[in-house]
mmCIF file of C-alpha atoms in Angstrom:
data_model
loop_
_atom_site.group_PDB
_atom_site.id
_atom_site.type_symbol
_atom_site.label_atom_id
_atom_site.label_comp_id
_atom_site.label_asym_id
_atom_site.label_seq_id
_atom_site.Cartn_x
_atom_site.Cartn_y
_atom_site.Cartn_z
ATOM 1 C CA UNK A 1 22.132 2.626 4.349
ATOM 2 C CA UNK A 2 24.579 0.350 1.334
ATOM 3 C CA UNK A 3 22.243 -2.500 0.464
ATOM 4 C CA UNK A 4 24.031 -5.415 -0.802
ATOM 5 C CA UNK A 5 22.709 -7.942 -3.883
ATOM 6 C CA UNK A 6 21.837 -10.307 -1.364
ATOM 7 C CA UNK A 7 19.716 -7.747 0.332
ATOM 8 C CA UNK A 8 18.185 -6.756 -2.550
ATOM 9 C CA UNK A 9 17.373 -10.387 -3.669
ATOM 10 C CA UNK A 10 16.436 -10.844 -0.008
ATOM 11 C CA UNK A 11 13.691 -7.524 0.015
ATOM 12 C CA UNK A 12 12.394 -8.314 -3.352
ATOM 13 C CA UNK A 13 11.327 -11.760 -2.576
ATOM 14 C CA UNK A 14 9.808 -11.084 1.041
ATOM 15 C CA UNK A 15 7.274 -8.153 -0.202
ATOM 16 C CA UNK A 16 5.224 -10.797 -1.213
ATOM 17 C CA UNK A 17 6.781 -14.233 -0.405
ATOM 18 C CA UNK A 18 7.282 -14.799 2.364
ATOM 19 C CA UNK A 19 6.763 -18.187 3.653
ATOM 20 C CA UNK A 20 3.969 -19.274 6.225
ATOM 21 C CA UNK A 21 5.989 -22.286 7.568
ATOM 22 C CA UNK A 22 7.012 -23.325 10.919
ATOM 23 C CA UNK A 23 10.703 -22.038 9.776
ATOM 24 C CA UNK A 24 10.485 -18.819 7.434
ATOM 25 C CA UNK A 25 13.866 -17.482 8.130
ATOM 26 C CA UNK A 26 15.437 -20.993 7.128
ATOM 27 C CA UNK A 27 13.582 -21.726 4.326
ATOM 28 C CA UNK A 28 14.371 -17.563 2.987
ATOM 29 C CA UNK A 29 18.516 -18.851 4.019
ATOM 30 C CA UNK A 30 17.884 -21.666 1.766
ATOM 31 C CA UNK A 31 16.641 -20.194 -1.194
ATOM 32 C CA UNK A 32 19.429 -17.687 -1.375
ATOM 33 C CA UNK A 33 22.424 -19.476 -0.277
ATOM 34 C CA UNK A 34 22.758 -18.355 3.114
ATOM 35 C CA UNK A 35 22.788 -19.131 6.553
ATOM 36 C CA UNK A 36 19.348 -18.602 8.843
ATOM 37 C CA UNK A 37 21.224 -16.362 10.785
ATOM 38 C CA UNK A 38 22.213 -14.421 8.392
ATOM 39 C CA UNK A 39 19.260 -13.837 6.768
ATOM 40 C CA UNK A 40 17.798 -12.280 10.219
ATOM 41 C CA UNK A 41 20.432 -10.189 11.089
ATOM 42 C CA UNK A 42 20.070 -8.507 7.175
ATOM 43 C CA UNK A 43 16.306 -8.183 7.886
ATOM 44 C CA UNK A 44 16.712 -6.602 11.724
ATOM 45 C CA UNK A 45 19.460 -4.199 9.891
ATOM 46 C CA UNK A 46 16.771 -3.208 7.368
ATOM 47 C CA UNK A 47 14.237 -2.673 9.909
ATOM 48 C CA UNK A 48 16.664 -0.746 11.773
ATOM 49 C CA UNK A 49 17.297 1.401 8.695
ATOM 50 C CA UNK A 50 13.475 1.552 8.318
ATOM 51 C CA UNK A 51 13.838 0.435 5.307
ATOM 52 C CA UNK A 52 11.520 -2.424 5.833
ATOM 53 C CA UNK A 53 8.561 -0.663 7.486
ATOM 54 C CA UNK A 54 6.318 -3.987 8.836
ATOM 55 C CA UNK A 55 7.056 -7.035 8.574
ATOM 56 C CA UNK A 56 3.540 -9.019 8.787
ATOM 57 C CA UNK A 57 0.052 -9.407 7.292
ATOM 58 C CA UNK A 58 -1.185 -6.914 5.200
ATOM 59 C CA UNK A 59 -4.989 -6.995 5.500
ATOM 60 C CA UNK A 60 -7.578 -5.856 3.015
ATOM 61 C CA UNK A 61 -9.947 -3.406 5.380
ATOM 62 C CA UNK A 62 -13.161 -3.948 2.926
ATOM 63 C CA UNK A 63 -12.554 -7.719 4.204
ATOM 64 C CA UNK A 64 -12.129 -6.858 6.952
ATOM 65 C CA UNK A 65 -15.658 -4.931 7.290
ATOM 66 C CA UNK A 66 -13.631 -1.809 6.830
ATOM 67 C CA UNK A 67 -14.979 0.676 4.522
ATOM 68 C CA UNK A 68 -12.989 4.072 3.071
ATOM 69 C CA UNK A 69 -12.789 7.208 1.704
ATOM 70 C CA UNK A 70 -9.787 9.834 -0.380
ATOM 71 C CA UNK A 71 -10.921 12.806 0.800
ATOM 72 C CA UNK A 72 -9.831 16.437 -0.466
ATOM 73 C CA UNK A 73 -9.957 20.088 1.074
ATOM 74 C CA UNK A 74 -8.837 23.386 -0.326
ATOM 75 C CA UNK A 75 -6.836 24.917 3.072
ATOM 76 C CA UNK A 76 -5.756 28.583 3.149
ATOM 77 C CA UNK A 77 -1.788 28.720 3.486
ATOM 78 C CA UNK A 78 -2.164 30.074 6.912
ATOM 79 C CA UNK A 79 -4.366 27.433 8.288
ATOM 80 C CA UNK A 80 -2.389 24.214 7.104
ATOM 81 C CA UNK A 81 -1.220 23.302 10.558
ATOM 82 C CA UNK A 82 -4.177 23.960 11.943
ATOM 83 C CA UNK A 83 -6.564 21.896 9.567
ATOM 84 C CA UNK A 84 -3.870 18.936 9.511
ATOM 85 C CA UNK A 85 -4.190 18.472 12.701
ATOM 86 C CA UNK A 86 -7.710 18.677 13.295
ATOM 87 C CA UNK A 87 -7.259 15.729 10.351
ATOM 88 C CA UNK A 88 -4.505 13.715 11.525
ATOM 89 C CA UNK A 89 -6.395 13.612 14.947
ATOM 90 C CA UNK A 90 -8.529 10.780 14.104
ATOM 91 C CA UNK A 91 -6.968 7.396 14.343
ATOM 92 C CA UNK A 92 -9.175 6.306 10.889
ATOM 93 C CA UNK A 93 -7.067 9.077 8.475
ATOM 94 C CA UNK A 94 -4.281 6.940 7.959
ATOM 95 C CA UNK A 95 -2.760 8.969 5.094
ATOM 96 C CA UNK A 96 -2.623 12.824 4.910
ATOM 97 C CA UNK A 97 -0.579 14.785 2.208
ATOM 98 C CA UNK A 98 -0.399 18.326 1.133
ATOM 99 C CA UNK A 99 -0.333 18.364 -2.852
ATOM 100 C CA UNK A 100 0.207 20.635 -5.674
ATOM 101 C CA UNK A 101 -3.167 21.885 -6.626
ATOM 102 C CA UNK A 102 -6.123 24.079 -5.891
ATOM 103 C CA UNK A 103 -7.552 20.815 -3.329
ATOM 104 C CA UNK A 104 -4.389 21.034 -1.212
ATOM 105 C CA UNK A 105 -4.854 18.532 1.377
ATOM 106 C CA UNK A 106 -5.948 14.649 0.689
ATOM 107 C CA UNK A 107 -6.596 12.133 3.386
ATOM 108 C CA UNK A 108 -7.945 8.666 3.523
ATOM 109 C CA UNK A 109 -10.470 8.020 5.899
ATOM 110 C CA UNK A 110 -11.827 4.467 7.337
ATOM 111 C CA UNK A 111 -14.048 3.517 9.070
ATOM 112 C CA UNK A 112 -16.700 0.631 10.442
ATOM 113 C CA UNK A 113 -19.350 1.683 8.088
ATOM 114 C CA UNK A 114 -20.666 5.041 6.241
ATOM 115 C CA UNK A 115 -22.275 6.461 8.647
ATOM 116 C CA UNK A 116 -19.138 6.944 10.473
ATOM 117 C CA UNK A 117 -17.314 8.474 7.786
ATOM 118 C CA UNK A 118 -20.186 10.694 6.776
ATOM 119 C CA UNK A 119 -20.365 11.958 11.265
ATOM 120 C CA UNK A 120 -16.194 12.329 11.262
ATOM 121 C CA UNK A 121 -16.276 14.089 8.262
ATOM 122 C CA UNK A 122 -19.013 16.345 9.054
ATOM 123 C CA UNK A 123 -17.135 17.094 12.521
ATOM 124 C CA UNK A 124 -13.766 18.072 10.441
ATOM 125 C CA UNK A 125 -15.419 20.311 8.323
ATOM 126 C CA UNK A 126 -17.106 21.839 11.796
ATOM 127 C CA UNK A 127 -14.207 21.954 13.673
ATOM 128 C CA UNK A 128 -11.770 23.627 10.335
ATOM 129 C CA UNK A 129 -14.611 25.990 8.996
ATOM 130 C CA UNK A 130 -13.886 24.325 5.675
ATOM 131 C CA UNK A 131 -16.464 23.391 3.751
ATOM 132 C CA UNK A 132 -15.149 22.907 0.602
ATOM 133 C CA UNK A 133 -14.867 19.115 1.349
ATOM 134 C CA UNK A 134 -15.208 16.636 -1.410
ATOM 135 C CA UNK A 135 -15.085 12.823 -0.727
ATOM 136 C CA UNK A 136 -14.514 10.147 -3.376
ATOM 137 C CA UNK A 137 -15.245 6.627 -2.574
ATOM 138 C CA UNK A 138 -13.457 3.990 -4.776
ATOM 139 C CA UNK A 139 -16.238 2.842 -6.538
ATOM 140 C CA UNK A 140 -13.701 -0.115 -8.522
ATOM 141 C CA UNK A 141 -9.721 -1.152 -7.629
ATOM 142 C CA UNK A 142 -7.513 -1.810 -10.569
ATOM 143 C CA UNK A 143 -4.762 -2.458 -9.093
ATOM 144 C CA UNK A 144 -3.331 -2.442 -5.367
ATOM 145 C CA UNK A 145 -0.160 -3.345 -5.162
ATOM 146 C CA UNK A 146 3.279 -2.743 -4.365
ATOM 147 C CA UNK A 147 6.071 -4.749 -5.257
ATOM 148 C CA UNK A 148 9.570 -3.379 -5.979
ATOM 149 C CA UNK A 149 12.003 -5.130 -7.522
ATOM 150 C CA UNK A 150 14.951 -4.202 -6.805
ATOM 151 C CA UNK A 151 17.029 -7.123 -8.680
ATOM 152 C CA UNK A 152 15.926 -5.123 -12.180
ATOM 153 C CA UNK A 153 18.116 -2.665 -13.653
ATOM 154 C CA UNK A 154 15.359 -1.134 -15.267
ATOM 155 C CA UNK A 155 12.492 -0.074 -15.202
ATOM 156 C CA UNK A 156 11.279 1.522 -17.979
ATOM 157 C CA UNK A 157 7.401 1.548 -18.750
ATOM 158 C CA UNK A 158 6.008 -1.892 -20.329
ATOM 159 C CA UNK A 159 2.547 -1.745 -20.513
ATOM 160 C CA UNK A 160 1.876 -5.843 -19.444
ATOM 161 C CA UNK A 161 0.010 -7.653 -17.271
ATOM 162 C CA UNK A 162 0.817 -7.644 -13.457
ATOM 163 C CA UNK A 163 4.471 -7.322 -12.609
ATOM 164 C CA UNK A 164 6.787 -10.238 -12.242
ATOM 165 C CA UNK A 165 9.500 -9.797 -8.937
ATOM 166 C CA UNK A 166 11.631 -12.629 -10.416
ATOM 167 C CA UNK A 167 11.261 -15.157 -6.933
ATOM 168 C CA UNK A 168 13.754 -17.501 -6.626
ATOM 169 C CA UNK A 169 13.664 -20.601 -4.027
ATOM 170 C CA UNK A 170 11.151 -23.166 -3.330
ATOM 171 C CA UNK A 171 8.107 -22.124 -2.019
ATOM 172 C CA UNK A 172 5.273 -20.232 -4.119
ATOM 173 C CA UNK A 173 4.529 -16.617 -2.472
ATOM 174 C CA UNK A 174 0.777 -16.080 -1.377
ATOM 175 C CA UNK A 175 -0.202 -19.515 -2.509
ATOM 176 C CA UNK A 176 -0.927 -21.714 0.864
ATOM 177 C CA UNK A 177 0.187 -25.350 0.581
ATOM 178 C CA UNK A 178 -3.565 -26.166 2.146
ATOM 179 C CA UNK A 179 -6.136 -24.057 0.455
ATOM 180 C CA UNK A 180 -9.748 -24.414 1.947
ATOM 181 C CA UNK A 181 -10.720 -25.784 5.817
ATOM 182 C CA UNK A 182 -7.977 -25.782 8.362
ATOM 183 C CA UNK A 183 -8.239 -28.753 11.072
ATOM 184 C CA UNK A 184 -8.116 -27.292 14.377
ATOM 185 C CA UNK A 185 -5.229 -29.038 15.537
ATOM 186 C CA UNK B 1 -0.645 -10.034 12.668
ATOM 187 C CA UNK B 2 -0.648 -6.773 12.021
ATOM 188 C CA UNK B 3 2.019 -5.531 15.149
ATOM 189 C CA UNK B 4 4.316 -7.678 12.863
ATOM 190 C CA UNK B 5 6.820 -10.886 13.297
ATOM 191 C CA UNK B 6 8.742 -11.194 15.755
ATOM 192 C CA UNK B 7 12.666 -12.167 14.167
ATOM 193 C CA UNK B 8 13.122 -15.383 15.829
ATOM 194 C CA UNK B 9 13.484 -19.099 13.803
ATOM 195 C CA UNK B 10 10.312 -19.733 15.189
ATOM 196 C CA UNK B 11 8.188 -16.904 14.724
ATOM 197 C CA UNK B 12 4.394 -18.555 14.472
ATOM 198 C CA UNK B 13 5.411 -20.687 17.065
ATOM 199 C CA UNK B 14 5.544 -17.520 19.163
ATOM 200 C CA UNK B 15 2.362 -15.257 18.130
ATOM 201 C CA UNK B 16 0.400 -19.076 18.265
ATOM 202 C CA UNK B 17 1.744 -19.451 22.072
ATOM 203 C CA UNK B 18 0.247 -16.034 23.019
ATOM 204 C CA UNK B 19 -2.883 -17.155 21.270
ATOM 205 C CA UNK B 20 -2.913 -20.104 22.927
ATOM 206 C CA UNK B 21 -3.223 -22.453 19.736
ATOM 207 C CA UNK B 22 -0.770 -24.916 18.194
ATOM 208 C CA UNK B 23 1.833 -23.148 15.632
ATOM 209 C CA UNK B 24 0.456 -25.275 12.896
ATOM 210 C CA UNK B 25 -3.092 -23.884 13.480
ATOM 211 C CA UNK B 26 -1.958 -20.501 12.823
ATOM 212 C CA UNK B 27 0.052 -21.541 10.066
ATOM 213 C CA UNK B 28 -2.688 -22.850 8.320
ATOM 214 C CA UNK B 29 -5.360 -19.897 9.507
ATOM 215 C CA UNK B 30 -2.529 -17.605 8.030
ATOM 216 C CA UNK B 31 -2.808 -19.594 5.202
ATOM 217 C CA UNK B 32 -6.347 -19.517 4.819
ATOM 218 C CA UNK B 33 -6.325 -15.982 5.679
ATOM 219 C CA UNK B 34 -4.260 -15.520 2.031
ATOM 220 C CA UNK B 35 -6.505 -17.337 0.377
ATOM 221 C CA UNK B 36 -9.167 -16.033 1.178
ATOM 222 C CA UNK B 37 -7.843 -11.988 0.595
ATOM 223 C CA UNK B 38 -8.173 -11.651 4.186
ATOM 224 C CA UNK B 39 -4.712 -10.925 4.260
ATOM 225 C CA UNK B 40 -3.813 -8.690 1.181
ATOM 226 C CA UNK B 41 0.095 -9.882 1.310
ATOM 227 C CA UNK B 42 2.002 -10.879 3.429
ATOM 228 C CA UNK B 43 5.606 -9.905 4.149
ATOM 229 C CA UNK B 44 7.388 -6.739 4.248
ATOM 230 C CA UNK B 45 6.253 -3.554 3.902
ATOM 231 C CA UNK B 46 8.644 -1.677 2.551
ATOM 232 C CA UNK B 47 9.412 2.133 2.934
ATOM 233 C CA UNK B 48 9.790 2.960 -1.465
ATOM 234 C CA UNK B 49 11.835 6.307 -0.547
ATOM 235 C CA UNK B 50 14.802 4.610 -0.101
ATOM 236 C CA UNK B 51 14.908 2.730 -2.515
ATOM 237 C CA UNK B 52 15.817 5.042 -5.675
ATOM 238 C CA UNK B 53 12.259 5.437 -5.642
ATOM 239 C CA UNK B 54 11.786 9.137 -4.706
ATOM 240 C CA UNK B 55 9.381 10.286 -6.446
ATOM 241 C CA UNK B 56 5.545 9.534 -6.566
ATOM 242 C CA UNK B 57 2.810 11.499 -7.836
ATOM 243 C CA UNK B 58 -1.215 10.866 -7.636
ATOM 244 C CA UNK B 59 -2.543 10.966 -11.952
ATOM 245 C CA UNK B 60 -6.037 12.148 -12.157
ATOM 246 C CA UNK B 61 -7.490 10.775 -15.388
ATOM 247 C CA UNK B 62 -10.990 12.152 -16.817
ATOM 248 C CA UNK B 63 -12.613 9.030 -18.801
ATOM 249 C CA UNK B 64 -15.845 8.749 -20.397
ATOM 250 C CA UNK B 65 -17.737 5.933 -18.654
ATOM 251 C CA UNK B 66 -17.587 3.041 -21.195
ATOM 252 C CA UNK B 67 -13.637 3.454 -21.597
ATOM 253 C CA UNK B 68 -12.713 3.388 -18.099
ATOM 254 C CA UNK B 69 -12.695 -0.543 -17.526
ATOM 255 C CA UNK B 70 -9.658 -0.257 -20.843
ATOM 256 C CA UNK B 71 -8.409 2.483 -19.591
ATOM 257 C CA UNK B 72 -8.025 0.830 -15.764
ATOM 258 C CA UNK B 73 -6.521 -2.030 -17.283
ATOM 259 C CA UNK B 74 -3.578 -0.518 -18.909
ATOM 260 C CA UNK B 75 -2.562 1.277 -16.452
ATOM 261 C CA UNK B 76 -2.541 -1.193 -14.658
ATOM 262 C CA UNK B 77 -0.265 -3.401 -16.827
ATOM 263 C CA UNK B 78 2.686 -0.558 -15.983
ATOM 264 C CA UNK B 79 5.312 -1.367 -13.433
ATOM 265 C CA UNK B 80 5.442 1.720 -12.136
ATOM 266 C CA UNK B 81 1.671 1.960 -11.135
ATOM 267 C CA UNK B 82 0.947 0.884 -7.451
ATOM 268 C CA UNK B 83 -2.186 1.467 -7.534
ATOM 269 C CA UNK B 84 -5.305 1.689 -10.067
ATOM 270 C CA UNK B 85 -8.581 2.738 -8.542
ATOM 271 C CA UNK B 86 -12.022 4.506 -10.019
ATOM 272 C CA UNK B 87 -13.654 6.665 -7.686
ATOM 273 C CA UNK B 88 -16.861 8.526 -7.595
ATOM 274 C CA UNK B 89 -16.945 11.917 -9.235
ATOM 275 C CA UNK B 90 -19.431 14.978 -8.734
ATOM 276 C CA UNK B 91 -19.935 18.318 -9.569
ATOM 277 C CA UNK B 92 -16.501 19.983 -7.973
ATOM 278 C CA UNK B 93 -15.026 17.125 -9.176
ATOM 279 C CA UNK B 94 -14.469 15.032 -12.669
ATOM 280 C CA UNK B 95 -11.639 12.802 -13.047
ATOM 281 C CA UNK B 96 -12.659 9.633 -12.120
ATOM 282 C CA UNK B 97 -9.799 7.255 -12.594
ATOM 283 C CA UNK B 98 -6.832 7.830 -9.794
ATOM 284 C CA UNK B 99 -3.175 6.055 -10.887
ATOM 285 C CA UNK B 100 -0.630 6.101 -8.262
ATOM 286 C CA UNK B 101 2.585 6.489 -10.309
ATOM 287 C CA UNK B 102 6.345 5.909 -8.734
ATOM 288 C CA UNK B 103 9.819 6.589 -10.425
ATOM 289 C CA UNK B 104 13.267 7.521 -9.514
ATOM 290 C CA UNK B 105 12.579 11.209 -10.557
ATOM 291 C CA UNK B 106 9.492 13.690 -10.800
ATOM 292 C CA UNK B 107 11.019 13.921 -14.510
ATOM 293 C CA UNK B 108 10.482 10.413 -15.000
ATOM 294 C CA UNK B 109 7.145 10.015 -13.102
ATOM 295 C CA UNK B 110 5.779 12.997 -15.697
ATOM 296 C CA UNK B 111 7.471 10.967 -18.628
ATOM 297 C CA UNK B 112 5.031 7.504 -17.555
ATOM 298 C CA UNK B 113 1.938 9.780 -17.157
ATOM 299 C CA UNK B 114 3.053 10.625 -20.919
ATOM 300 C CA UNK B 115 3.375 7.122 -21.688
ATOM 301 C CA UNK B 116 0.418 6.117 -19.757
ATOM 302 C CA UNK B 117 -1.881 9.105 -21.835
ATOM 303 C CA UNK B 118 -0.502 7.506 -25.452
ATOM 304 C CA UNK B 119 -1.473 3.955 -24.374
ATOM 305 C CA UNK B 120 -5.169 4.553 -23.500
ATOM 306 C CA UNK B 121 -5.394 7.429 -25.294
ATOM 307 C CA UNK B 122 -7.169 9.814 -22.374
ATOM 308 C CA UNK B 123 -5.626 12.774 -22.984
ATOM 309 C CA UNK B 124 -7.632 14.967 -19.993
ATOM 310 C CA UNK B 125 -5.075 14.199 -17.128
ATOM 311 C CA UNK B 126 -3.489 15.994 -14.007
ATOM 312 C CA UNK B 127 -0.314 15.533 -11.960
ATOM 313 C CA UNK B 128 -0.710 16.391 -8.302
ATOM 314 C CA UNK B 129 2.729 16.122 -6.621
ATOM 315 C CA UNK B 130 2.599 15.857 -2.953
ATOM 316 C CA UNK B 131 4.533 18.183 -0.998
ATOM 317 C CA UNK B 132 4.445 16.983 2.132
ATOM 318 C CA UNK B 133 3.636 13.918 3.568
ATOM 319 C CA UNK B 134 1.374 14.743 6.395
ATOM 320 C CA UNK B 135 0.284 11.698 7.968
ATOM 321 C CA UNK B 136 1.460 7.681 6.618
ATOM 322 C CA UNK B 137 0.356 5.403 9.576
ATOM 323 C CA UNK B 138 -0.692 1.576 9.282
ATOM 324 C CA UNK B 139 -5.063 1.482 10.849
ATOM 325 C CA UNK B 140 -4.737 -0.717 13.695
ATOM 326 C CA UNK B 141 -7.876 -3.051 13.284
ATOM 327 C CA UNK B 142 -10.354 -3.626 16.119
ATOM 328 C CA UNK B 143 -8.723 -1.449 18.641
#
């Protein structure tokens, strides 16, 4: 799909700056200098072309009480399909990739507590017969953002603090107008 | 809120209707969840492969304890790095710092990793390119 400049600006903005207002598409349209209908049409098209996977809230699983880990397995070549089938069958497994390494299958696993994680990993080892499974839970998170600025020409490595996404318009992304308590209206 | 916003003029009013609360109360609640960090980000989840960032690599680094925070900070300063985590190590795995690097090509990812190595002084690292995406889904919470 061909993206014009307005598409690129729109995608860049809505990654983190989607307005939480009664008429968010109209607000976006205003800051982009187009109509609300145009914004809706563009977003629909971007979604149909699977460039936008989802438009909504990305939750922090830890703040929702979930615990997670990154696991790696050393899978013999002939058994990859079978092992992938077993691992992928767990809803708590969100990502699973084959990688170019001695440990060739890497997956993330989420569960409501550490005990459930251990149970699932034990099951995976039993069902696949593979004991060489390592679990590497995160100890510290230094960065967890995925904003791609399409309007920047050059993406050369700049060692600076965070990434600015050049957001136009009259709203501040991610910052609520009324922080603190909400009155139930 | 995890399923996705309806593409209508007043999307929050639609969702509020399903929850039997007012539009104002929902908007207030979403903003509160954002400020508390329960909603880490509110907006579009973009498939970056289609945007020219076709390559990515999981770079793992062997770092000694006292260097790790500084290295994590330096790596995070690279806009090409989307995620940077410190993870547990054990007798089978000694690379503690993980960074996901995104670039237009595999070569670009290698160059970025080399820049990161130079910037941090961490010389022991491995690049684990993915050869196949076996699963990539969003978890459905509380179902």
